[in-house]
Amino acid sequence: MVSINPTNGTPRDTRLAGALSAGDPSVRLQAALAAGSNPGPALLEPLVERCAVEPDLFVRDMLSWALTRLPPETTLPRLRRELGSERAQARSQALHTLSKIGDERAWGWITHAMLRDPDDEVARTAWRVAVALAPEDEKKDLAGELAGQLGRGDREVRLSLSRALAGLGDVAETALATAAASPDPAVSAHARATQLLRRDPEIGFDAAVEEAKRVVALGPERAAAAGAGTDTGGQPGAAGAGENADAGETAGLMGATEARGAVEPTMPTQPTGLTEPVGLTEPVGSIQPVGSIRPPGPTEPSVPSEAVRALRALRAARAEEAERSGRADNAERADNAGRAENTKKAENTERAEKAENARRAENPGRADNAGETAEC
């Protein structure tokens, strides 16, 4: 159990510090919100210490927000000490809070060891913070450091690294081109996928990875021909068409998953049942989201633009096919509705005839008299 009792604080500070370790996460969230709404220096230590052990993502983000409300002169030195903690979560959350504060003085604290931290979450956070805080004259070296980790980890780790490199802009191209020529197929594919993402963010990470793997396996020229649906002799290639279809399907799946890997948690909505009035008038954090994909840069021979056009053409063809299918479905529904209406009318006519016959059968005398009257 981490002690979070404040020193030289008011009774209110003491109460909030105790609530930060309550068993109910909604109580902890409320306490962190109240601490940030009316910040005081006595709450610095409780907030930082709680960041290291808090299991709930939304509470952690609220704790970081509360720390941004304190003066940077007191918060930054404490966060710097936390960067050396043995707890991976303490290091990661301290880095996250530094990104929210956005003070460039913290750039010098982002070491090579942090960028290569064995814990994936710490490393991912360090990449994002480094891209946000790096001065312009340091970005090229940072790109080389990040490119040295291409091929690392699972899909989410690779996506984070691609976003960080893309966020550095054109200065990352040299490092990416060098990595794309790596004999390691995982490194080469990851570098080429990152290049594709920089030039055409609409492709999506998964589709870019598939295209990059194809380029690594076939070479740029053959991959471009396969992506266009032809072999090297200019004839239609069934293998190329099949590969394009796989890439198109992958591109259609990237939306929700990629968003999950890309978006930082925002400050949760104010919980109900607050015991104290809270007036939040300042925005959470002080910097803009980091790691967004920038507009496409100049085309490089190592990543054929023909493949990009092939992917776009495939998506357009599938959209047209889906539209035609929708029209056919509508026509079939209309036809079925017309048949159902005719059937209903026929059934109603048949019922009417049966009812008339039944009435005649029940009153034969009346029917005969009606006939004689008509003759007269």
Coordinates of C-alpha atoms in Angstrom, one line a residue:
M1 CA 0.0 0.0 0.0
V2 CA 1.4 3.4 -1.0
S3 CA 1.0 6.1 1.5
I4 CA -0.7 9.2 0.1
N5 CA -1.2 11.3 3.1
P6 CA -0.4 15.0 2.3
T7 CA 1.8 17.1 4.5
N8 CA 0.9 20.7 5.5
G9 CA -2.5 20.2 3.9
T10 CA -6.0 21.3 4.9
P11 CA -8.6 18.8 6.2
R12 CA -10.1 18.9 2.7
D13 CA -6.7 17.8 1.2
T14 CA -6.4 15.0 3.7
R15 CA -9.9 13.8 2.8
L16 CA -9.2 13.9 -0.9
A17 CA -5.9 12.1 -0.5
G18 CA -7.7 9.3 1.4
A19 CA -10.4 9.1 -1.3
L20 CA -7.8 8.6 -4.0
S21 CA -7.2 5.1 -2.7
A22 CA -10.9 4.2 -2.1
G23 CA -12.1 0.8 -3.3
D24 CA -14.8 2.3 -5.6
P25 CA -13.2 3.7 -8.8
S26 CA -16.0 6.2 -9.1
V27 CA -15.0 7.6 -5.7
R28 CA -11.4 7.8 -6.8
L29 CA -12.4 9.5 -10.1
Q30 CA -14.4 12.1 -8.1
A31 CA -11.5 12.7 -5.8
A32 CA -9.1 13.3 -8.7
L33 CA -11.6 15.6 -10.3
A34 CA -12.0 17.6 -7.1
A35 CA -8.2 17.8 -6.6
G36 CA -7.8 19.3 -10.1
S37 CA -10.7 21.6 -9.8
N38 CA -9.2 23.2 -6.7
P39 CA -5.5 22.4 -6.8
G40 CA -3.2 22.7 -3.9
P41 CA 0.5 21.9 -3.5
A42 CA -0.2 19.5 -0.7
L43 CA -1.9 17.2 -3.2
L44 CA 1.1 16.8 -5.5
E45 CA 2.6 13.8 -3.7
P46 CA -0.7 11.9 -3.3
L47 CA -1.5 12.4 -7.0
V48 CA 1.9 11.3 -8.3
E49 CA 2.0 8.3 -6.0
R50 CA -1.5 7.2 -7.0
C51 CA -0.6 7.4 -10.7
A52 CA 1.9 4.6 -10.1
V53 CA -0.6 2.1 -8.8
E54 CA -4.0 3.2 -10.2
P55 CA -5.6 0.3 -12.2
D56 CA -8.4 2.3 -13.9
L57 CA -7.5 4.0 -17.1
F58 CA -10.0 6.9 -16.7
V59 CA -8.9 7.6 -13.2
R60 CA -5.3 7.6 -14.2
D61 CA -6.1 10.2 -16.9
M62 CA -7.9 12.3 -14.4
L63 CA -4.9 12.1 -12.1
S64 CA -2.7 13.4 -14.9
W65 CA -5.1 16.2 -15.6
A66 CA -5.1 17.2 -11.9
L67 CA -1.3 17.3 -12.0
T68 CA -1.4 19.7 -15.0
R69 CA -3.4 22.1 -12.8
L70 CA -0.5 22.5 -10.4
P71 CA 2.4 25.0 -11.1
P72 CA 4.9 23.3 -13.5
E73 CA 7.8 24.6 -11.2
T74 CA 6.7 22.2 -8.6
T75 CA 5.2 19.4 -10.8
L76 CA 8.1 18.9 -13.3
P77 CA 10.9 18.1 -10.7
R78 CA 8.6 15.5 -9.1
L79 CA 7.7 13.9 -12.4
R80 CA 11.4 13.8 -13.4
R81 CA 12.1 11.7 -10.3
E82 CA 9.2 9.4 -11.2
L83 CA 10.8 8.7 -14.6
G84 CA 13.4 6.6 -12.8
S85 CA 10.9 4.5 -10.9
E86 CA 11.1 0.7 -10.9
R87 CA 7.4 0.6 -11.6
A88 CA 6.7 0.5 -15.4
Q89 CA 3.3 2.2 -14.8
A90 CA 4.9 5.0 -12.8
R91 CA 7.3 5.7 -15.7
S92 CA 4.6 5.5 -18.3
Q93 CA 2.2 7.7 -16.4
A94 CA 4.9 10.3 -15.6
L95 CA 5.7 10.5 -19.3
H96 CA 2.0 10.8 -20.2
T97 CA 1.6 13.7 -17.7
L98 CA 4.7 15.4 -19.2
S99 CA 3.0 15.2 -22.6
K100 CA -0.1 16.9 -21.2
I101 CA 2.0 19.7 -19.6
G102 CA 3.9 20.2 -22.8
D103 CA 6.9 22.0 -21.3
E104 CA 9.9 21.8 -23.7
R105 CA 12.3 21.7 -20.7
A106 CA 11.3 18.0 -20.3
W107 CA 12.8 17.1 -23.7
G108 CA 16.2 16.6 -22.2
W109 CA 14.8 14.0 -19.8
I110 CA 13.7 11.6 -22.6
T111 CA 16.7 9.4 -22.8
H112 CA 17.6 6.7 -25.3
A113 CA 16.9 4.1 -22.5
M114 CA 13.3 5.4 -22.2
L115 CA 12.8 5.2 -26.0
R116 CA 14.0 1.6 -25.9
D117 CA 12.3 0.7 -22.6
P118 CA 11.6 -3.1 -22.5
D119 CA 8.1 -2.4 -21.4
D120 CA 6.0 -1.7 -24.5
E121 CA 3.7 0.8 -22.9
V122 CA 6.5 2.9 -21.5
A123 CA 8.3 2.9 -24.9
R124 CA 5.1 3.8 -26.7
T125 CA 4.4 6.7 -24.4
A126 CA 8.1 7.9 -24.6
W127 CA 7.9 7.9 -28.5
R128 CA 4.8 10.1 -28.4
V129 CA 6.2 12.5 -25.9
A130 CA 9.5 12.7 -27.7
V131 CA 7.8 13.6 -31.0
A132 CA 5.8 16.3 -29.2
L133 CA 8.7 17.9 -27.3
A134 CA 11.7 17.5 -29.7
P135 CA 13.2 20.7 -31.0
E136 CA 13.4 20.9 -34.8
D137 CA 17.2 20.4 -34.9
E138 CA 16.8 17.2 -32.8
K139 CA 14.1 15.5 -34.9
K140 CA 16.4 13.9 -37.4
D141 CA 18.4 12.1 -34.7
L142 CA 15.1 11.1 -33.0
A143 CA 13.9 9.7 -36.3
G144 CA 17.0 7.5 -36.5
E145 CA 16.5 6.3 -33.0
L146 CA 12.9 5.4 -33.6
A147 CA 13.6 3.8 -36.9
G148 CA 16.1 1.5 -35.1
Q149 CA 13.1 -0.1 -33.4
L150 CA 11.1 -0.9 -36.6
G151 CA 9.7 -4.4 -36.5
R152 CA 9.3 -4.4 -32.7
G153 CA 6.3 -5.8 -30.9
D154 CA 2.8 -6.6 -32.0
R155 CA 0.4 -4.7 -34.2
E156 CA -0.4 -2.0 -31.6
V157 CA 3.3 -1.3 -30.8
R158 CA 4.1 -1.1 -34.6
L159 CA 1.2 1.2 -35.2
S160 CA 2.4 3.5 -32.4
L161 CA 5.9 3.6 -33.8
S162 CA 4.6 4.3 -37.4
R163 CA 2.6 7.2 -36.1
A164 CA 5.5 8.6 -34.2
L165 CA 7.8 8.5 -37.2
A166 CA 5.1 9.9 -39.4
G167 CA 4.6 12.7 -36.9
L168 CA 8.2 13.8 -37.4
G169 CA 7.5 14.7 -41.0
D170 CA 9.9 14.7 -43.9
V171 CA 13.0 14.4 -41.6
A172 CA 12.0 10.7 -41.1
E173 CA 12.3 9.8 -44.8
T174 CA 16.0 9.1 -44.8
A175 CA 15.8 6.8 -41.7
L176 CA 12.8 5.1 -43.2
A177 CA 14.5 4.6 -46.6
T178 CA 17.5 3.0 -44.9
A179 CA 15.3 0.7 -42.8
A180 CA 13.3 -0.3 -45.9
A181 CA 16.5 -1.7 -47.4
S182 CA 17.1 -3.9 -44.3
P183 CA 17.7 -7.6 -44.9
D184 CA 15.3 -8.3 -42.0
P185 CA 11.9 -8.7 -43.7
A186 CA 10.0 -7.5 -40.6
V187 CA 12.0 -4.3 -40.4
S188 CA 11.8 -3.7 -44.1
A189 CA 8.0 -4.3 -44.3
H190 CA 7.4 -2.0 -41.2
A191 CA 9.5 0.8 -42.7
R192 CA 7.7 0.6 -46.1
A193 CA 4.3 0.5 -44.4
T194 CA 5.2 3.6 -42.5
Q195 CA 6.2 5.3 -45.8
L196 CA 2.9 4.3 -47.4
L197 CA 1.0 5.7 -44.4
R198 CA 2.8 9.1 -44.7
R199 CA 2.0 9.4 -48.3
D200 CA -1.6 8.1 -48.2
P201 CA -3.1 7.9 -44.7
E202 CA -6.4 6.7 -46.2
I203 CA -4.9 3.3 -47.0
G204 CA -4.9 2.3 -43.3
F205 CA -2.2 0.6 -41.4
D206 CA -3.2 -3.0 -42.1
A207 CA -3.5 -2.5 -45.8
A208 CA -0.1 -0.6 -45.8
V209 CA 1.5 -3.6 -44.0
E210 CA 0.1 -6.1 -46.5
E211 CA 1.3 -4.0 -49.5
A212 CA 4.7 -3.5 -47.8
K213 CA 5.0 -7.3 -47.3
R214 CA 4.2 -7.8 -51.0
V215 CA 6.9 -5.3 -52.0
V216 CA 9.5 -7.1 -49.8
A217 CA 8.6 -10.5 -51.2
L218 CA 8.3 -9.6 -54.9
G219 CA 10.5 -6.5 -55.2
P220 CA 9.2 -3.0 -56.1
E221 CA 8.7 -3.6 -59.9
R222 CA 7.0 -7.0 -59.7
A223 CA 4.9 -5.8 -56.7
A224 CA 3.8 -2.8 -58.8
A225 CA 2.8 -5.0 -61.7
A226 CA 1.0 -7.4 -59.4
G227 CA -0.8 -4.5 -57.8
A228 CA -2.0 -3.4 -61.2
G229 CA -3.3 -6.9 -62.0
T230 CA -0.6 -7.7 -64.7
D231 CA 2.5 -9.8 -64.8
T232 CA 5.9 -8.4 -65.9
G233 CA 5.0 -9.2 -69.5
G234 CA 1.9 -7.0 -69.5
Q235 CA -0.6 -9.8 -69.4
P236 CA -3.4 -10.2 -66.8
G237 CA -2.1 -11.9 -63.7
A238 CA -4.5 -13.9 -61.5
A239 CA -2.1 -13.9 -58.7
G240 CA -1.9 -10.1 -58.7
A241 CA -5.7 -9.8 -58.7
G242 CA -5.9 -12.1 -55.7
E243 CA -3.3 -10.2 -53.8
N244 CA -5.1 -6.9 -54.5
A245 CA -8.3 -8.4 -53.2
D246 CA -6.6 -9.4 -50.0
A247 CA -5.2 -5.9 -49.5
G248 CA -8.6 -4.3 -50.2
E249 CA -10.3 -6.6 -47.6
T250 CA -7.6 -5.7 -45.1
A251 CA -8.0 -2.0 -45.8
G252 CA -11.7 -2.2 -45.0
L253 CA -11.0 -3.6 -41.5
M254 CA -8.6 -0.9 -40.4
G255 CA -11.1 1.7 -39.1
A256 CA -12.1 0.6 -35.5
T257 CA -8.9 -1.2 -34.7
E258 CA -6.6 1.6 -35.8
A259 CA -8.6 4.2 -33.9
R260 CA -8.2 2.1 -30.8
G261 CA -4.4 2.2 -31.1
A262 CA -4.3 5.8 -31.9
V263 CA -6.5 7.8 -29.6
E264 CA -5.4 8.8 -26.2
P265 CA -8.0 8.6 -23.4
T266 CA -9.7 11.9 -22.8
M267 CA -10.9 13.3 -19.5
P268 CA -14.0 11.3 -18.4
T269 CA -17.3 13.1 -18.0
Q270 CA -18.0 14.4 -14.5
P271 CA -19.5 11.6 -12.4
T272 CA -22.8 12.0 -10.7
G273 CA -23.1 12.4 -7.0
L274 CA -20.3 14.9 -6.4
T275 CA -20.3 16.1 -2.9
E276 CA -18.6 19.4 -3.8
P277 CA -19.4 21.8 -6.6
V278 CA -16.9 21.7 -9.4
G279 CA -16.3 24.4 -12.0
L280 CA -14.0 23.3 -14.8
T281 CA -13.1 26.4 -16.8
E282 CA -9.7 25.3 -18.3
P283 CA -9.0 22.7 -20.9
V284 CA -7.4 19.4 -20.0
G285 CA -3.8 19.3 -20.8
S286 CA -1.9 21.9 -22.7
I287 CA -0.7 20.3 -26.0
Q288 CA -2.4 19.0 -29.0
P289 CA -2.7 15.3 -29.8
V290 CA 0.5 13.8 -30.9
G291 CA 1.4 11.3 -33.7
S292 CA -1.3 12.2 -36.3
I293 CA -0.5 11.1 -39.8
R294 CA 0.7 14.1 -41.9
P295 CA -0.2 14.7 -45.5
P296 CA 1.5 12.5 -48.1
G297 CA 5.1 13.5 -48.9
P298 CA 7.0 13.0 -52.2
T299 CA 6.8 9.6 -53.9
E300 CA 9.8 7.3 -53.4
P301 CA 10.8 4.6 -55.8
S302 CA 11.0 2.1 -53.0
V303 CA 7.2 2.2 -52.5
P304 CA 5.5 2.0 -55.9
S305 CA 2.6 4.5 -56.3
E306 CA 1.0 2.0 -58.7
A307 CA 0.2 -0.2 -55.7
V308 CA -1.5 2.7 -54.0
R309 CA -3.6 3.4 -57.1
A310 CA -4.5 -0.3 -57.4
L311 CA -5.7 -0.3 -53.8
R312 CA -7.9 2.8 -54.4
A313 CA -9.3 1.3 -57.7
L314 CA -10.1 -1.9 -55.9
R315 CA -12.0 0.0 -53.1
A316 CA -13.9 2.0 -55.8
A317 CA -14.9 -1.2 -57.7
R318 CA -16.1 -2.8 -54.5
A319 CA -18.1 0.3 -53.6
E320 CA -19.7 0.2 -57.1
E321 CA -20.5 -3.5 -56.8
A322 CA -22.1 -2.9 -53.4
E323 CA -24.2 -0.1 -54.9
R324 CA -25.4 -2.4 -57.8
S325 CA -26.2 -5.1 -55.3
G326 CA -28.2 -2.7 -53.3
R327 CA -30.2 -1.7 -56.4
A328 CA -30.9 -5.3 -57.2
D329 CA -32.1 -5.9 -53.7
N330 CA -34.5 -3.0 -53.9
A331 CA -35.9 -4.2 -57.3
E332 CA -36.4 -7.7 -55.9
R333 CA -38.2 -6.2 -52.8
A334 CA -40.5 -4.2 -55.0
D335 CA -41.3 -7.2 -57.2
N336 CA -42.0 -9.3 -54.1
A337 CA -44.2 -6.5 -52.7
G338 CA -46.2 -6.4 -56.0
R339 CA -46.7 -10.2 -56.0
A340 CA -47.8 -10.1 -52.4
E341 CA -50.4 -7.4 -53.2
N342 CA -51.8 -9.3 -56.2
T343 CA -52.0 -12.5 -54.0
K344 CA -53.8 -10.5 -51.3
K345 CA -56.4 -9.1 -53.8
A346 CA -57.0 -12.6 -55.2
E347 CA -57.6 -14.0 -51.8
N348 CA -60.0 -11.2 -51.0
T349 CA -61.9 -11.8 -54.2
E350 CA -62.1 -15.5 -53.5
R351 CA -63.4 -14.8 -50.0
A352 CA -66.1 -12.4 -51.3
E353 CA -67.3 -15.0 -53.8
K354 CA -67.5 -17.7 -51.1
A355 CA -69.4 -15.4 -48.8
E356 CA -71.9 -14.6 -51.6
N357 CA -72.4 -18.3 -52.4
A358 CA -72.9 -19.0 -48.7
R359 CA -75.6 -16.3 -48.5
R360 CA -77.4 -17.7 -51.5
A361 CA -77.3 -21.2 -50.1
E362 CA -78.8 -20.0 -46.9
N363 CA -81.7 -18.1 -48.5
P364 CA -82.7 -20.0 -51.7
G365 CA -86.3 -18.6 -51.6
R366 CA -85.2 -15.0 -51.6
A367 CA -82.9 -15.7 -54.5
D368 CA -85.8 -17.3 -56.5
N369 CA -88.2 -14.4 -55.7
A370 CA -85.5 -11.9 -56.7
G371 CA -85.2 -13.8 -60.0
E372 CA -89.0 -13.7 -60.7
T373 CA -89.2 -10.1 -59.8
A374 CA -86.5 -9.3 -62.2
E375 CA -88.3 -11.2 -65.0
C376 CA -91.6 -9.3 -64.4

